[in-house]
Short mmCIF file of C-alpha atoms in Angstrom, two decimals:
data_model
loop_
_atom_site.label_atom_id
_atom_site.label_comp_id
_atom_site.label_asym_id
_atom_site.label_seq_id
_atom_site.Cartn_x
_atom_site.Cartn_y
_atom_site.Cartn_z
CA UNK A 3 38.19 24.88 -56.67
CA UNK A 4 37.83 22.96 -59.88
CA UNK A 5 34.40 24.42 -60.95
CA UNK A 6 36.84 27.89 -60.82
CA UNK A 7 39.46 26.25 -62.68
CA UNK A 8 37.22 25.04 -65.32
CA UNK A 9 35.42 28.28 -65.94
CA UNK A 10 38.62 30.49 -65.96
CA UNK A 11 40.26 27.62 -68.40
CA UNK A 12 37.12 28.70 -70.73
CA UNK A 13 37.72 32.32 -70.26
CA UNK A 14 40.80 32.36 -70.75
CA UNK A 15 41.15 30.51 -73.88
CA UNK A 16 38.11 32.81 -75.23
CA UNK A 17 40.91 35.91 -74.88
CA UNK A 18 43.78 33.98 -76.05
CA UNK A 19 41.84 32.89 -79.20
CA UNK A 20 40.85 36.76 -79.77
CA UNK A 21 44.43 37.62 -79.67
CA UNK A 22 45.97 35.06 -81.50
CA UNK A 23 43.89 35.00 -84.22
CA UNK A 24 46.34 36.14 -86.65
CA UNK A 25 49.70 34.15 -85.47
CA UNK A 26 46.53 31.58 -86.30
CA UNK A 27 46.22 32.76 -89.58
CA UNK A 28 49.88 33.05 -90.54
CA UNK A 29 50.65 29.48 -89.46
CA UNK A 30 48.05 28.11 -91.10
CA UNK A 31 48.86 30.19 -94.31
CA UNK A 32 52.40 28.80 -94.28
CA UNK A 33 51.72 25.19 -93.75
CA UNK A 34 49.04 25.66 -96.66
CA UNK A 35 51.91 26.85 -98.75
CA UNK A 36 54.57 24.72 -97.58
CA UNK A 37 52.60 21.00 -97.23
CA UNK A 38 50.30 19.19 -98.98
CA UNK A 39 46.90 18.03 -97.15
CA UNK A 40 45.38 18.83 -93.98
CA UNK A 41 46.64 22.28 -91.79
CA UNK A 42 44.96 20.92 -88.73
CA UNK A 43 45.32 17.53 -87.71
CA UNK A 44 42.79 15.79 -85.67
CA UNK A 45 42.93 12.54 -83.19
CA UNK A 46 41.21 10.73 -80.87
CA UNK A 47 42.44 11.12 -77.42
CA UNK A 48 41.02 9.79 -73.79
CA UNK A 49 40.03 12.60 -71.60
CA UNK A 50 38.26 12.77 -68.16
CA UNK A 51 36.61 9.99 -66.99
CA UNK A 52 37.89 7.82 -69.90
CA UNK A 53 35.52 9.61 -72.46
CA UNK A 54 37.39 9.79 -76.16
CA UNK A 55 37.48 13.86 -77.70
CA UNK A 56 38.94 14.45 -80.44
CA UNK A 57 41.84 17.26 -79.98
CA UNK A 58 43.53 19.66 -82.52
CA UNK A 59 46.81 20.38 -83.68
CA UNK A 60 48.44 22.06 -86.48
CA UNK A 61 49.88 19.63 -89.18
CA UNK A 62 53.38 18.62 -88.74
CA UNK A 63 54.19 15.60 -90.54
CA UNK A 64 54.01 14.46 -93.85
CA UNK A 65 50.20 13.57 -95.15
CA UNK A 66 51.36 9.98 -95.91
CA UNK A 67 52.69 9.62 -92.04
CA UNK A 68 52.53 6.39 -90.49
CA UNK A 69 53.91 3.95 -88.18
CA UNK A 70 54.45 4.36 -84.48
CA UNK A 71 53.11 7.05 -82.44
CA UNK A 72 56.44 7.80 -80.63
CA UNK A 73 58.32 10.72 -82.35
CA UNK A 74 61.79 11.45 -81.72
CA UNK A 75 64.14 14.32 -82.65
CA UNK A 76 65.15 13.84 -86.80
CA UNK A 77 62.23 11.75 -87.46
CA UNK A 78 61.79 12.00 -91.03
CA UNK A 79 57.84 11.75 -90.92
CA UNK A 80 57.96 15.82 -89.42
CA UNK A 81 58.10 18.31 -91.91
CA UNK A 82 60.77 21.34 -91.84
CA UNK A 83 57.83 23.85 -90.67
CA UNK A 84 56.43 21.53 -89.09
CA UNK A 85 59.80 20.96 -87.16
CA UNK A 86 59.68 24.30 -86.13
CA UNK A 87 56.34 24.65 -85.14
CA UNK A 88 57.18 21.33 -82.75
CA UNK A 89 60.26 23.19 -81.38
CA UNK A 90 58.35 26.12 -79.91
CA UNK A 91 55.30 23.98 -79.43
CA UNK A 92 53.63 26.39 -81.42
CA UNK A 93 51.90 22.83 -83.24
CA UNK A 94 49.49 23.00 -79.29
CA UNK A 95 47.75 26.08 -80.16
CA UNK A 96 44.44 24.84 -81.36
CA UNK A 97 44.05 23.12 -78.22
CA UNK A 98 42.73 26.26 -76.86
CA UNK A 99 39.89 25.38 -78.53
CA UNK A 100 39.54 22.44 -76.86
CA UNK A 101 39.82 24.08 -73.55
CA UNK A 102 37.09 26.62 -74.84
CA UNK A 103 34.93 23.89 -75.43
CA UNK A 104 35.39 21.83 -71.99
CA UNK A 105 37.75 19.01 -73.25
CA UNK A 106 40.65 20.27 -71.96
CA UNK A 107 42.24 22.82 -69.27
CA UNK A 108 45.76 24.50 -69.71
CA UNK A 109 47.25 22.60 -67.13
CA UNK A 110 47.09 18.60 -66.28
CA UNK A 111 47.82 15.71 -67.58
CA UNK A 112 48.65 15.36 -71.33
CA UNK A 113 45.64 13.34 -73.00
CA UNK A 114 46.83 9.78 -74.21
CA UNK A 115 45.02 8.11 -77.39
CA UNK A 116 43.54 5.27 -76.52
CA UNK A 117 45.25 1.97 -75.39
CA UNK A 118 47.39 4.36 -73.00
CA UNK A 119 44.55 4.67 -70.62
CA UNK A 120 44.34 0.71 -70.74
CA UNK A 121 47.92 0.58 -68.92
CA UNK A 122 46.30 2.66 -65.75
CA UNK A 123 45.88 0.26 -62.59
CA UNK A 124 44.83 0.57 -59.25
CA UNK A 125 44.90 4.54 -57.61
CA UNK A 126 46.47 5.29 -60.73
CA UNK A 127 43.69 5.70 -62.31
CA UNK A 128 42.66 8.76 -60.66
CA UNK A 129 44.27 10.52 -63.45
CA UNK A 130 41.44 10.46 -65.49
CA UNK A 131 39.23 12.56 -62.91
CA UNK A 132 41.03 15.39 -64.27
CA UNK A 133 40.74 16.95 -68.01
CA UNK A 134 43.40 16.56 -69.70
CA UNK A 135 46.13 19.81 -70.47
CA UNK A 136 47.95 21.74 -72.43
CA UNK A 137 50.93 21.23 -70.22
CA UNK A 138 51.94 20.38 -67.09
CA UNK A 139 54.24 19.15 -64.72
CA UNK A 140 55.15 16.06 -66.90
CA UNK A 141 54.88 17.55 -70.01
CA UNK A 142 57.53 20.51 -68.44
CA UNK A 143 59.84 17.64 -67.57
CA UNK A 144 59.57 16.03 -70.53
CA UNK A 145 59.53 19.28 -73.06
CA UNK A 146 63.09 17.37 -74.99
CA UNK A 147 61.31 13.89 -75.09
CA UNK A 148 61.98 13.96 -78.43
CA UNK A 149 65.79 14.33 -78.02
CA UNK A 150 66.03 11.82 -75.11
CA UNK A 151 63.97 9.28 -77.23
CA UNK A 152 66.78 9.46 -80.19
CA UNK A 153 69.35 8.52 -77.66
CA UNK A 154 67.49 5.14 -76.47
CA UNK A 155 68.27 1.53 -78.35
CA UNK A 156 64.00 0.98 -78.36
CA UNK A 157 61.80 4.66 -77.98
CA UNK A 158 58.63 2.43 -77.87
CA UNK A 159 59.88 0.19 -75.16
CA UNK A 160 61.50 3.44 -73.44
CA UNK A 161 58.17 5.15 -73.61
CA UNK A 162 56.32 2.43 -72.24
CA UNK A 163 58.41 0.63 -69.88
CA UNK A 164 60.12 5.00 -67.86
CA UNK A 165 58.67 7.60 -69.32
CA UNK A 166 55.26 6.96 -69.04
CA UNK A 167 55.24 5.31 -65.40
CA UNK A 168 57.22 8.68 -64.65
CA UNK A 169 54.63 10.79 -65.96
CA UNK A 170 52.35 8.95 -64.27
CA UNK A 171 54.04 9.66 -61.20
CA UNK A 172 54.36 13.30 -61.63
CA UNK A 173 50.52 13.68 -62.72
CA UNK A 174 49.50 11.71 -59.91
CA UNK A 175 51.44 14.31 -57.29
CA UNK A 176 50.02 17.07 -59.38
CA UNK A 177 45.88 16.20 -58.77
CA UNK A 178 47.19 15.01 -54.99
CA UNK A 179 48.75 18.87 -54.49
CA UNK A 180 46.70 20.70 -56.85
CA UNK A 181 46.39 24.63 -56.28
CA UNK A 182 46.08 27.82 -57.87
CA UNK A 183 48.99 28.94 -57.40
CA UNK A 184 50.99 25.74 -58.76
CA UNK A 185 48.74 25.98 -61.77
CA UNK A 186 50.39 29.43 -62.32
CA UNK A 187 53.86 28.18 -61.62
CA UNK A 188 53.28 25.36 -64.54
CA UNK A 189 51.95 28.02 -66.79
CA UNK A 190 54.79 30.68 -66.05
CA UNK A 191 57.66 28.02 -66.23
CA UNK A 192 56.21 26.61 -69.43
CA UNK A 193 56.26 30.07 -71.20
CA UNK A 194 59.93 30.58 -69.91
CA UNK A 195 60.90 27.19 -71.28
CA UNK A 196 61.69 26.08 -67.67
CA UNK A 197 61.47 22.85 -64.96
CA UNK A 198 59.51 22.81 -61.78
CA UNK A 199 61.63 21.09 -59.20
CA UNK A 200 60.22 18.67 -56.79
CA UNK A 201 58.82 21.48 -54.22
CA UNK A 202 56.90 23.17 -57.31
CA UNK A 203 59.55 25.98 -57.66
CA UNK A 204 60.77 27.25 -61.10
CA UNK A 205 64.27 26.31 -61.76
#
């Protein structure tokens, strides 16, 4: 079942990439025009079997960006494009290279950088048997962790201490249940900006 997963993931993103091409081109034009430095940011992230890749994403913050890797809605470190691109996760798309290339699939768990993978104990660890994805059942419940973050007293020690045990959780059920048809029900409820409940339906 995975070996099919893996190959459609390729083929997949191969079509995507064809037909994007030019929403490609026009975001990249516009954060040329808009930002200074880099259109594509790079980073090291763990994938499967604990093996470091570097993924892609378009540029959202400022070139002089630093401190902590949590980001929460109004930080001043993402740019107004950039913002936008975030919003509509639009910022993801060249990650389909990464699934062309074998790094990544559309759907499992979102790839940590490392330290993250550090935290994993015990059965939770199985996580990292699985590449890493584009979305997924965490990353569907957690599509405003930006928002909830600006709401907390701490959004490191929030991060740390809920929503990354949670997401555990949730990716953990996810490689336990794993099927064709709930990869489809991730993918659908993702492009309609929707939930899965706890039985895998859209809601």
């Amino acid at each position: 079942m995975m070996t099919v997963k893996f190959i459609s993931d390729r083929l997949v993103a191969l079509l995507a990439i064809l037909i994007l091409w030019p929403l490609f081109f026009v975001i990249a034009i516009l954060l040329a025009c808009t930002q200074k430095g880099r259109v594509v940011f790079s980073q090291k992230r763990v994938g499967k079997g604990g093996e470091l890749f570097v993924i892609y994403k378009f540029c959202t913050m400022t070139e002089s960006s630093q401190g902590t890797h949590v980001t929460v809605s109004g930080d001043k470190r993402v740019t107004p494009l950039g913002g936008i691109l975030r919003k509509y996760k639009l910022d993801e798309l060249p990650q389909l290279w990464n699934v062309l290339k074998g790094d990544m699939s559309f759907v499992g768990p979102r790839p940590d950088v490392p330290g993250y993978a550090d935290m994993l104990q015990g059965e939770d660890r199985a996580i990292l048997t699985m590449r890493p994805g584009i979305t997924g059942p965490a990353s569907l419940k957690y599509r405003n962790e930006e928002e909830l973050l600006a709401h907390v007293a701490d959004p490191v020690v929030y991060n740390d201490t809920v929503i990354f045990p949670d997401k555990v959780r949730l990716n953990l059920y996810y490689l336990r249940h794993y099927s064709l048809g709930m990869d489809l029900k991730i993918i659908l409820a993702t492009l309609l900006n929707r939930k899965l409940d706890y039985c895998g339906e859209i809601i």
